[in-house]
Coordinates of N, CA, C and O in Angstrom, one line a residue:
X17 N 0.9 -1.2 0.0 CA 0.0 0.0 0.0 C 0.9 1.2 0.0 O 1.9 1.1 0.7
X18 N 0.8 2.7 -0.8 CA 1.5 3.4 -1.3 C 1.1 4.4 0.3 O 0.0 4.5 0.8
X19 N 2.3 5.1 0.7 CA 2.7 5.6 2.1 C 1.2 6.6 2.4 O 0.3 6.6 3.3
X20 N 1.4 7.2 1.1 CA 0.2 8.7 1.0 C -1.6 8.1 1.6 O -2.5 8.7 2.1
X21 N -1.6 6.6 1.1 CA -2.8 5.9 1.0 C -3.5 5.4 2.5 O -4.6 5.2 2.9
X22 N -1.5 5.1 3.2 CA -1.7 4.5 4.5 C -2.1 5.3 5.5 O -2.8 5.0 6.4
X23 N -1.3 6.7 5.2 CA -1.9 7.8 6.2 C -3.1 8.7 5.8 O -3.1 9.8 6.3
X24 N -4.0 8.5 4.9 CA -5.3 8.8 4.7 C -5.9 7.8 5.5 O -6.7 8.2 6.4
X25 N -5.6 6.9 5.4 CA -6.4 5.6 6.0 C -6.3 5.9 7.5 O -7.4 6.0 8.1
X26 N -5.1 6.1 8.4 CA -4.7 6.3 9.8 C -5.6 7.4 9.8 O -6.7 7.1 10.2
X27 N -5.6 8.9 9.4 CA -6.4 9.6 9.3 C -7.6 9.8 9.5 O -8.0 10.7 10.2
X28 N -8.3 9.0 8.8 CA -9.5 9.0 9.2 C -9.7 7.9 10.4 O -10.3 8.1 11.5
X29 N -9.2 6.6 10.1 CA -9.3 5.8 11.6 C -9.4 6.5 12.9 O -10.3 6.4 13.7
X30 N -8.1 7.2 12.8 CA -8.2 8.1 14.0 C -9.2 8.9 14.7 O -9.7 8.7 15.8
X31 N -9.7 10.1 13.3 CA -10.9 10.8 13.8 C -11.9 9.5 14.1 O -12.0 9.3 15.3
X32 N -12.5 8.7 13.4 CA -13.2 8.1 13.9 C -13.5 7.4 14.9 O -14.6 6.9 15.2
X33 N -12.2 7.3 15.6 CA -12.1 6.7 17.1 C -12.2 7.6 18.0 O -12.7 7.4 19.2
X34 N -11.6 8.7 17.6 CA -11.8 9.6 18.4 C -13.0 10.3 18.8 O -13.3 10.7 19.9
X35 N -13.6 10.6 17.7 CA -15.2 10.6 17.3 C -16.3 9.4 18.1 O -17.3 9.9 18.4
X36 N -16.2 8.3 18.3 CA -17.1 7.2 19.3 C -16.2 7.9 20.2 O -16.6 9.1 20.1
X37 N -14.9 7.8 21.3 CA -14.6 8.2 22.6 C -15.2 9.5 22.9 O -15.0 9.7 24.1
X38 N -15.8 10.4 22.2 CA -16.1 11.4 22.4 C -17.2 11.4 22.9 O -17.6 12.0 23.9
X39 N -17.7 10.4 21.8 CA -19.3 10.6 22.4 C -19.6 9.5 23.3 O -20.5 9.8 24.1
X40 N -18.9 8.1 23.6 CA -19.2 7.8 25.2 C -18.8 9.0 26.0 O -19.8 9.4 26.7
X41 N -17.8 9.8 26.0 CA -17.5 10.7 27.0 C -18.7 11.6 27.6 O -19.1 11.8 28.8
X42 N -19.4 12.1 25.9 CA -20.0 12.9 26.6 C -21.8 12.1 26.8 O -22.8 12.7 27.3
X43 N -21.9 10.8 26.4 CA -22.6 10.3 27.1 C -22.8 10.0 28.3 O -23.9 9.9 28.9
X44 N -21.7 9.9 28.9 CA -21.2 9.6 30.7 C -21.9 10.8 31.3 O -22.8 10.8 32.2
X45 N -21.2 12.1 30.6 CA -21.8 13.5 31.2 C -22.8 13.6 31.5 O -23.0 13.8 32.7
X46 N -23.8 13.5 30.3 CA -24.8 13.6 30.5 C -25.6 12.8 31.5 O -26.4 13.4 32.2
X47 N -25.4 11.7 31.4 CA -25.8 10.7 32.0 C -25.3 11.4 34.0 O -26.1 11.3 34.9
X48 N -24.8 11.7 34.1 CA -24.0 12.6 35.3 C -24.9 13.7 35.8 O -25.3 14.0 36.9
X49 N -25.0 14.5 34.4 CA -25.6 15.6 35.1 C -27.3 15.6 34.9 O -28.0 16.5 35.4
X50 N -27.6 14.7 34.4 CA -29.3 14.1 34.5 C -29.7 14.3 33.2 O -30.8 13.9 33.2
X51 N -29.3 14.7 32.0 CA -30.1 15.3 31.0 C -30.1 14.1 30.0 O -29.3 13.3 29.4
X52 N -31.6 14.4 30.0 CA -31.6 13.5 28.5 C -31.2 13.5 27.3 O -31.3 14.6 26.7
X53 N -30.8 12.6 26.7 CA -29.6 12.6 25.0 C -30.3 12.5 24.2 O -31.3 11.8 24.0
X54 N -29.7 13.6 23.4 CA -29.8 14.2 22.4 C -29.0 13.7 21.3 O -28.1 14.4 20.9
X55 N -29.2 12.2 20.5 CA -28.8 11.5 19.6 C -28.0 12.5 18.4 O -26.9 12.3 17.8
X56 N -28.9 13.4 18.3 CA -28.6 14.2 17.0 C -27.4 15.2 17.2 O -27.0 15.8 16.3
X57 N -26.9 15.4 18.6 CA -26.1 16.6 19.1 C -25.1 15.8 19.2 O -24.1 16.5 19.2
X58 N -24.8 14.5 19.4 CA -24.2 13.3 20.1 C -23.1 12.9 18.6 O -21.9 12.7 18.6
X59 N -23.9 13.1 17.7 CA -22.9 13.0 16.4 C -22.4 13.8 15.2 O -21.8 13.6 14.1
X60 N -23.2 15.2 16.2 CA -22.1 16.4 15.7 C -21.6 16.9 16.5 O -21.6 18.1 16.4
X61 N -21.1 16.5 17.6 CA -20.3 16.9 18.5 C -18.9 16.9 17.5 O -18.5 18.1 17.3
X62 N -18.3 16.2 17.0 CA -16.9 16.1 16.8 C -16.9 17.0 15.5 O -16.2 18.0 15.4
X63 N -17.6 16.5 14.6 CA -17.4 18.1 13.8 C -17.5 19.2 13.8 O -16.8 20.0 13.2
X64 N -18.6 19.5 14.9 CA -18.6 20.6 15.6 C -17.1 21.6 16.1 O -16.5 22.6 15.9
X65 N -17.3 20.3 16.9 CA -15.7 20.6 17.4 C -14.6 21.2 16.3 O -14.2 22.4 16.1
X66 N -14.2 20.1 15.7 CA -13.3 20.1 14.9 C -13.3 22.2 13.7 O -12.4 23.0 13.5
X67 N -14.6 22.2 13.3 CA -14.7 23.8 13.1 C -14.7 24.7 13.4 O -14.7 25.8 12.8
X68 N -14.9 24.4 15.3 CA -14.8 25.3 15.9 C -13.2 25.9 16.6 O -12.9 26.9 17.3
X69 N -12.1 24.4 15.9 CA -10.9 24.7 16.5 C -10.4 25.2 15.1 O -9.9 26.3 15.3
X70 N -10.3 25.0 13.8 CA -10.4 25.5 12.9 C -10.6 26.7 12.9 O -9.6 27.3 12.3
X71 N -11.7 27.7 13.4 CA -11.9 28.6 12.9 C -11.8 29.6 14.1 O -11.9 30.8 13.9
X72 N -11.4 29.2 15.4 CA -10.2 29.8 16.2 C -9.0 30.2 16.0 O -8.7 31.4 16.1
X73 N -8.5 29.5 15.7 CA -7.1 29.3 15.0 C -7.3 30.2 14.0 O -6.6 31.2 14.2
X74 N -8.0 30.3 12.9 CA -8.0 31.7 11.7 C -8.2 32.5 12.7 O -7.0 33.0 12.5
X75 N -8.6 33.2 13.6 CA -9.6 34.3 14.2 C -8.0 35.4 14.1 O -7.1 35.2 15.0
X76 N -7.7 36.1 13.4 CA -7.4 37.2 14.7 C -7.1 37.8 15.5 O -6.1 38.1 16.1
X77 N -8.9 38.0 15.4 CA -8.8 38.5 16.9 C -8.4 37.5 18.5 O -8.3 37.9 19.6
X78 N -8.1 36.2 18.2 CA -7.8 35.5 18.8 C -6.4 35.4 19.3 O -5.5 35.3 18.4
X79 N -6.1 35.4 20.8 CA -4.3 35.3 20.5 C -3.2 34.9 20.1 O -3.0 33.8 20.5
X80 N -2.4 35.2 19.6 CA -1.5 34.6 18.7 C -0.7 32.8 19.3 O -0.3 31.9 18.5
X81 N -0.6 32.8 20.7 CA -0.3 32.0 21.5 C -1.5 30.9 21.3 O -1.4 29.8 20.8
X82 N -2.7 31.6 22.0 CA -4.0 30.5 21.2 C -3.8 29.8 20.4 O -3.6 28.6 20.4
X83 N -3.9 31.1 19.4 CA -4.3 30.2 17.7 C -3.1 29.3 17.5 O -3.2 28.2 16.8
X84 N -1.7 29.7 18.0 CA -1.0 28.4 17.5 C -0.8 26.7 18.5 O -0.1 25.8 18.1
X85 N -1.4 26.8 19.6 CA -1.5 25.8 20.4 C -2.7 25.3 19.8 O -2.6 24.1 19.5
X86 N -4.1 25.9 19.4 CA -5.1 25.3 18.6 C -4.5 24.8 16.4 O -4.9 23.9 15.7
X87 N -3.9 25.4 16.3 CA -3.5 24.8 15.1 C -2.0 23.6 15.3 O -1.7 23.0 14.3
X88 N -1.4 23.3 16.7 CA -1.1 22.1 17.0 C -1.7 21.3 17.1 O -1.4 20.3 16.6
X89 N -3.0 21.4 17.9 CA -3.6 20.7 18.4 C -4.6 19.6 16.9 O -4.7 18.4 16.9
X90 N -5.2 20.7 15.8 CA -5.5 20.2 15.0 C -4.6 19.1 14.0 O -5.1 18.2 13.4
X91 N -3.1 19.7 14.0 CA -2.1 18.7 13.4 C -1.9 17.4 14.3 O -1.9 16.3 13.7
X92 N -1.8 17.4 15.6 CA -2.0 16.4 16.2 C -3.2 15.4 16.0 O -3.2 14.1 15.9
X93 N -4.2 16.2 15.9 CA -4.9 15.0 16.1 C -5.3 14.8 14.2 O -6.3 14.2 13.7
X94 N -4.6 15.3 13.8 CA -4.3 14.6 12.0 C -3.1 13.7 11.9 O -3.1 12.9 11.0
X95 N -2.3 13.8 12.5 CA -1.0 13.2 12.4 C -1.6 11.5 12.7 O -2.7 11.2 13.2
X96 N -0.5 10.6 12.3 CA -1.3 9.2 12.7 C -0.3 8.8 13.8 O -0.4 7.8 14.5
X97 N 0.6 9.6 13.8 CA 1.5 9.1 15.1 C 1.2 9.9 16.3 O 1.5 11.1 16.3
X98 N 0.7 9.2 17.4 CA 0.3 9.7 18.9 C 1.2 9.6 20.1 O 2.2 8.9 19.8
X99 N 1.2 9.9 21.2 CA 1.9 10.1 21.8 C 1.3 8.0 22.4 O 2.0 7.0 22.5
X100 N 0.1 8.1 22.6 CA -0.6 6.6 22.7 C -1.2 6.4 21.7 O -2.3 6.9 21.3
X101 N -0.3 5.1 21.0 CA -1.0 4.5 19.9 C -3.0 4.6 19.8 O -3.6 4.5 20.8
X102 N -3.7 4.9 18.5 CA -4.8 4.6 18.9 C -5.1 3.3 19.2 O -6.0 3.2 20.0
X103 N -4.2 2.0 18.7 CA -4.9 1.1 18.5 C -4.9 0.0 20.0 O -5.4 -1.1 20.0
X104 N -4.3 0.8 21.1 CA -4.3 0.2 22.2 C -5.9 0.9 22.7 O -6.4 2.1 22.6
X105 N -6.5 -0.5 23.1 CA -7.8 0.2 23.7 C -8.4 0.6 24.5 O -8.3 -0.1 25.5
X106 N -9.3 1.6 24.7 CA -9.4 2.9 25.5 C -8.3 4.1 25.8 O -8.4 5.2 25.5
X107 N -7.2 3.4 26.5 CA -6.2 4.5 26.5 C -5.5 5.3 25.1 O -5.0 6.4 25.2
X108 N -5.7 4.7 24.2 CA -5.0 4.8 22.8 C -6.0 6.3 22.3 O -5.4 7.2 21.8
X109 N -7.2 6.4 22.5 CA -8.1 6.9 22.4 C -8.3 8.6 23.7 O -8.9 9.7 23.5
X110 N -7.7 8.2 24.6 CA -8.1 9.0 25.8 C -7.1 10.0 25.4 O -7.6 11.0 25.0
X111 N -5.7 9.9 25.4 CA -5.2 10.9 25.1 C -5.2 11.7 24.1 O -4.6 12.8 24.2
X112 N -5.8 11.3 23.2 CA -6.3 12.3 21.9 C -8.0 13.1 22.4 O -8.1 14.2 21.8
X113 N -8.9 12.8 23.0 CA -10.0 13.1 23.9 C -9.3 14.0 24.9 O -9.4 15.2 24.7
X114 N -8.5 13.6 25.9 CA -7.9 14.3 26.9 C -7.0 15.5 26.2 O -7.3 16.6 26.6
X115 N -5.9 15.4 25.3 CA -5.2 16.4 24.9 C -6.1 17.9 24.1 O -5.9 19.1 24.0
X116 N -7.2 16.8 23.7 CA -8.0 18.1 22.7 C -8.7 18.6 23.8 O -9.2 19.7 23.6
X117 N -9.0 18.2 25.0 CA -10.0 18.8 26.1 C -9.2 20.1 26.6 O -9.7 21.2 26.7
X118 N -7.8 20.0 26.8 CA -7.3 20.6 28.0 C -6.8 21.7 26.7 O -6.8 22.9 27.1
X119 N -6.4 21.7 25.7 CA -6.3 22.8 24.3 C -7.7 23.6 24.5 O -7.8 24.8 24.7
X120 N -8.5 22.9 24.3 CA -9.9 23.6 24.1 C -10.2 24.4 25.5 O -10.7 25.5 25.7
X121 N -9.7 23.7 26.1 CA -10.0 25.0 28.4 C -9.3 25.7 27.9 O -9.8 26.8 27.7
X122 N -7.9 25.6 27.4 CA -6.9 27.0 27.1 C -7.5 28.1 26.6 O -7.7 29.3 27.1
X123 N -7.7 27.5 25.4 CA -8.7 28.5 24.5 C -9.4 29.4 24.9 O -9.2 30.6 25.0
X124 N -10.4 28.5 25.1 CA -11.4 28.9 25.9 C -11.0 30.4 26.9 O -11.4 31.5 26.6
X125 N -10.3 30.0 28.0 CA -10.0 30.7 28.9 C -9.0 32.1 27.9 O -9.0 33.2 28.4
X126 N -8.5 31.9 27.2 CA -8.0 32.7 26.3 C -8.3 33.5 25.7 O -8.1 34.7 25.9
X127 N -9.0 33.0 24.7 CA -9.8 33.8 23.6 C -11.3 34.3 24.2 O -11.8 35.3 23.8
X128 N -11.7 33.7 25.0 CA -13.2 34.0 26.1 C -13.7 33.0 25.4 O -13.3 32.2 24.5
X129 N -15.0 33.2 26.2 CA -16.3 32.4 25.3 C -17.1 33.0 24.6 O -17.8 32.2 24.0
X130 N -17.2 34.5 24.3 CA -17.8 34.9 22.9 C -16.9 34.7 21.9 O -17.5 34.4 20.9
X131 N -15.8 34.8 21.9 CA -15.3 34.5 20.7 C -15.5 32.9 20.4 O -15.5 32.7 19.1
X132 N -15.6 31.8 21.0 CA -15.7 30.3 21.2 C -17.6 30.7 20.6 O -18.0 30.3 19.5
X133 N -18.3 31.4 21.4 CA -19.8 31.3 21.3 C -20.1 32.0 19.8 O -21.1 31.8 19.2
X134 N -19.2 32.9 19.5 CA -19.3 33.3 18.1 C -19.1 32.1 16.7 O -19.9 32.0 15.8
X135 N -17.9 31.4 16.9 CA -17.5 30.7 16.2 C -17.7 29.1 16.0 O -17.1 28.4 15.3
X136 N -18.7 28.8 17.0 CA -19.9 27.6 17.6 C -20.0 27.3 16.1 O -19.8 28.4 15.6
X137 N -20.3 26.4 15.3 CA -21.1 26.4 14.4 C -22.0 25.1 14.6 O -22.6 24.8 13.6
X138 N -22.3 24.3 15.9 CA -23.9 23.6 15.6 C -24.7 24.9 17.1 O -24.4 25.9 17.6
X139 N -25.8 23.9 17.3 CA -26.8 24.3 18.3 C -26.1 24.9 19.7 O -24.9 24.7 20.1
X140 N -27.3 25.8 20.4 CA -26.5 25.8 21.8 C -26.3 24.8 22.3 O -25.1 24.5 22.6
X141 N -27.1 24.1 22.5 CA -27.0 22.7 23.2 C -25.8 21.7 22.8 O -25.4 20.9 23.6
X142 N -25.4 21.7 21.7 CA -24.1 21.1 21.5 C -23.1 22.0 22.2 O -22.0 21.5 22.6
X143 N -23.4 23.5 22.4 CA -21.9 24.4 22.8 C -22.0 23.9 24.4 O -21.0 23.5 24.9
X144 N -23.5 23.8 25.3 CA -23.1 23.6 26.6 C -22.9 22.2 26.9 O -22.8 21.9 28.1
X145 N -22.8 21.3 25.8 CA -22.3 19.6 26.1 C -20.6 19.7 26.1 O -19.7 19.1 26.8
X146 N -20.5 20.7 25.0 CA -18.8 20.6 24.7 C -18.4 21.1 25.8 O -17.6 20.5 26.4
X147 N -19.2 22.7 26.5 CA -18.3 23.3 27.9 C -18.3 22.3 28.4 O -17.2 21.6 28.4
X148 N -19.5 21.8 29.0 CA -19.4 20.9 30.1 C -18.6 19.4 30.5 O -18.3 18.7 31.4
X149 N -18.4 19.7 28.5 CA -17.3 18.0 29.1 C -15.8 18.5 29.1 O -14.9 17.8 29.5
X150 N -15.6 19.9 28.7 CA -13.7 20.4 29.7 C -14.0 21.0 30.6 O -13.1 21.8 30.9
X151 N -15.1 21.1 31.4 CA -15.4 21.4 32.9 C -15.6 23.1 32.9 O -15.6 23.7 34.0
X152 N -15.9 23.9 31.9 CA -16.2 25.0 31.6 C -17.9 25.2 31.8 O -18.2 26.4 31.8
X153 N -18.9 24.4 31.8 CA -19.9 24.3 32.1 C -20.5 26.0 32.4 O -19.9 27.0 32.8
X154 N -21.9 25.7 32.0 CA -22.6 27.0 32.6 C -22.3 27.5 33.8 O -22.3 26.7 34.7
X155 N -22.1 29.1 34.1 CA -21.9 29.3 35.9 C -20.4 28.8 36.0 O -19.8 29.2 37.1
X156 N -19.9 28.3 35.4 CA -17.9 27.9 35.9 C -17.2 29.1 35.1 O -17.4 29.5 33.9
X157 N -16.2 29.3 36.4 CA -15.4 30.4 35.5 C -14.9 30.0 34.2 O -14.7 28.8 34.1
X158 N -14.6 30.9 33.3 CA -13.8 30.7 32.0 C -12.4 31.4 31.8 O -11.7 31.2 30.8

């Protein structure tokens, strides 16, 4: 198989795993903080995500320190090589879930939350699943 072909393939594997750990994750949450799931928010969580770190990272008005820890963060989790293999299971997975959590608090706390709440692109309710699964939740400082 030709190199170019193998890391399209890792590529997407990856988001894809990372994409289910995501949403057990934020199934747990929910399941935590009592609310009932919302199937349809559940599987655009990660793309969500993913254009909301994208389009951070372009901002501007965003800090320069930001935007370039958020445009690591997007190479990282494109790259097929991890700090933990994906293909070890659960942990292989957690660190790419965990590393994008603790980039996205940075952010967050960085850039604020209007600029994050500006550049949201699904529902509110997908924005207060995402706060609430890096612990930025409604009422928590940012």
């Amino acid at each position: 198989m030709p190199d170019g072909v193998a890391v399209v393939l890792a590529v997407v594997g990856g988001l894809a795993v990372l994409w289910a750990a995501l949403i057990v994750v934020l199934v747990v949450q929910h399941r935590r903080l009592g609310r009932e799931l919302d199937w349809r928010e559940i599987l655009r969580l990660i793309p969500d995500v993913v254009r909301l770190v994208r389009r951070l990272a372009a901002d501007p008005g965003v800090p320069m320190g930001t935007r370039i820890w958020l445009g690591a963060l997007l190479v990282y989790l494109l790259l097929p090589i991890d700090l933990v293999p994906d293909f070890l299971p659960v942990i292989g997975v957690l660190d790419d879930a965990l590393i994008a959590a603790l980039v996205l608090r940075y952010a967050i706390r960085h850039a604020g939350r209007d600029a994050v709440a500006r550049h949201w692109p699904g529902t509110t309710a997908g924005l207060e699943g995402m706060l609430a699964l890096i612990g930025l939740g409604v009422g928590q400082d940012s």
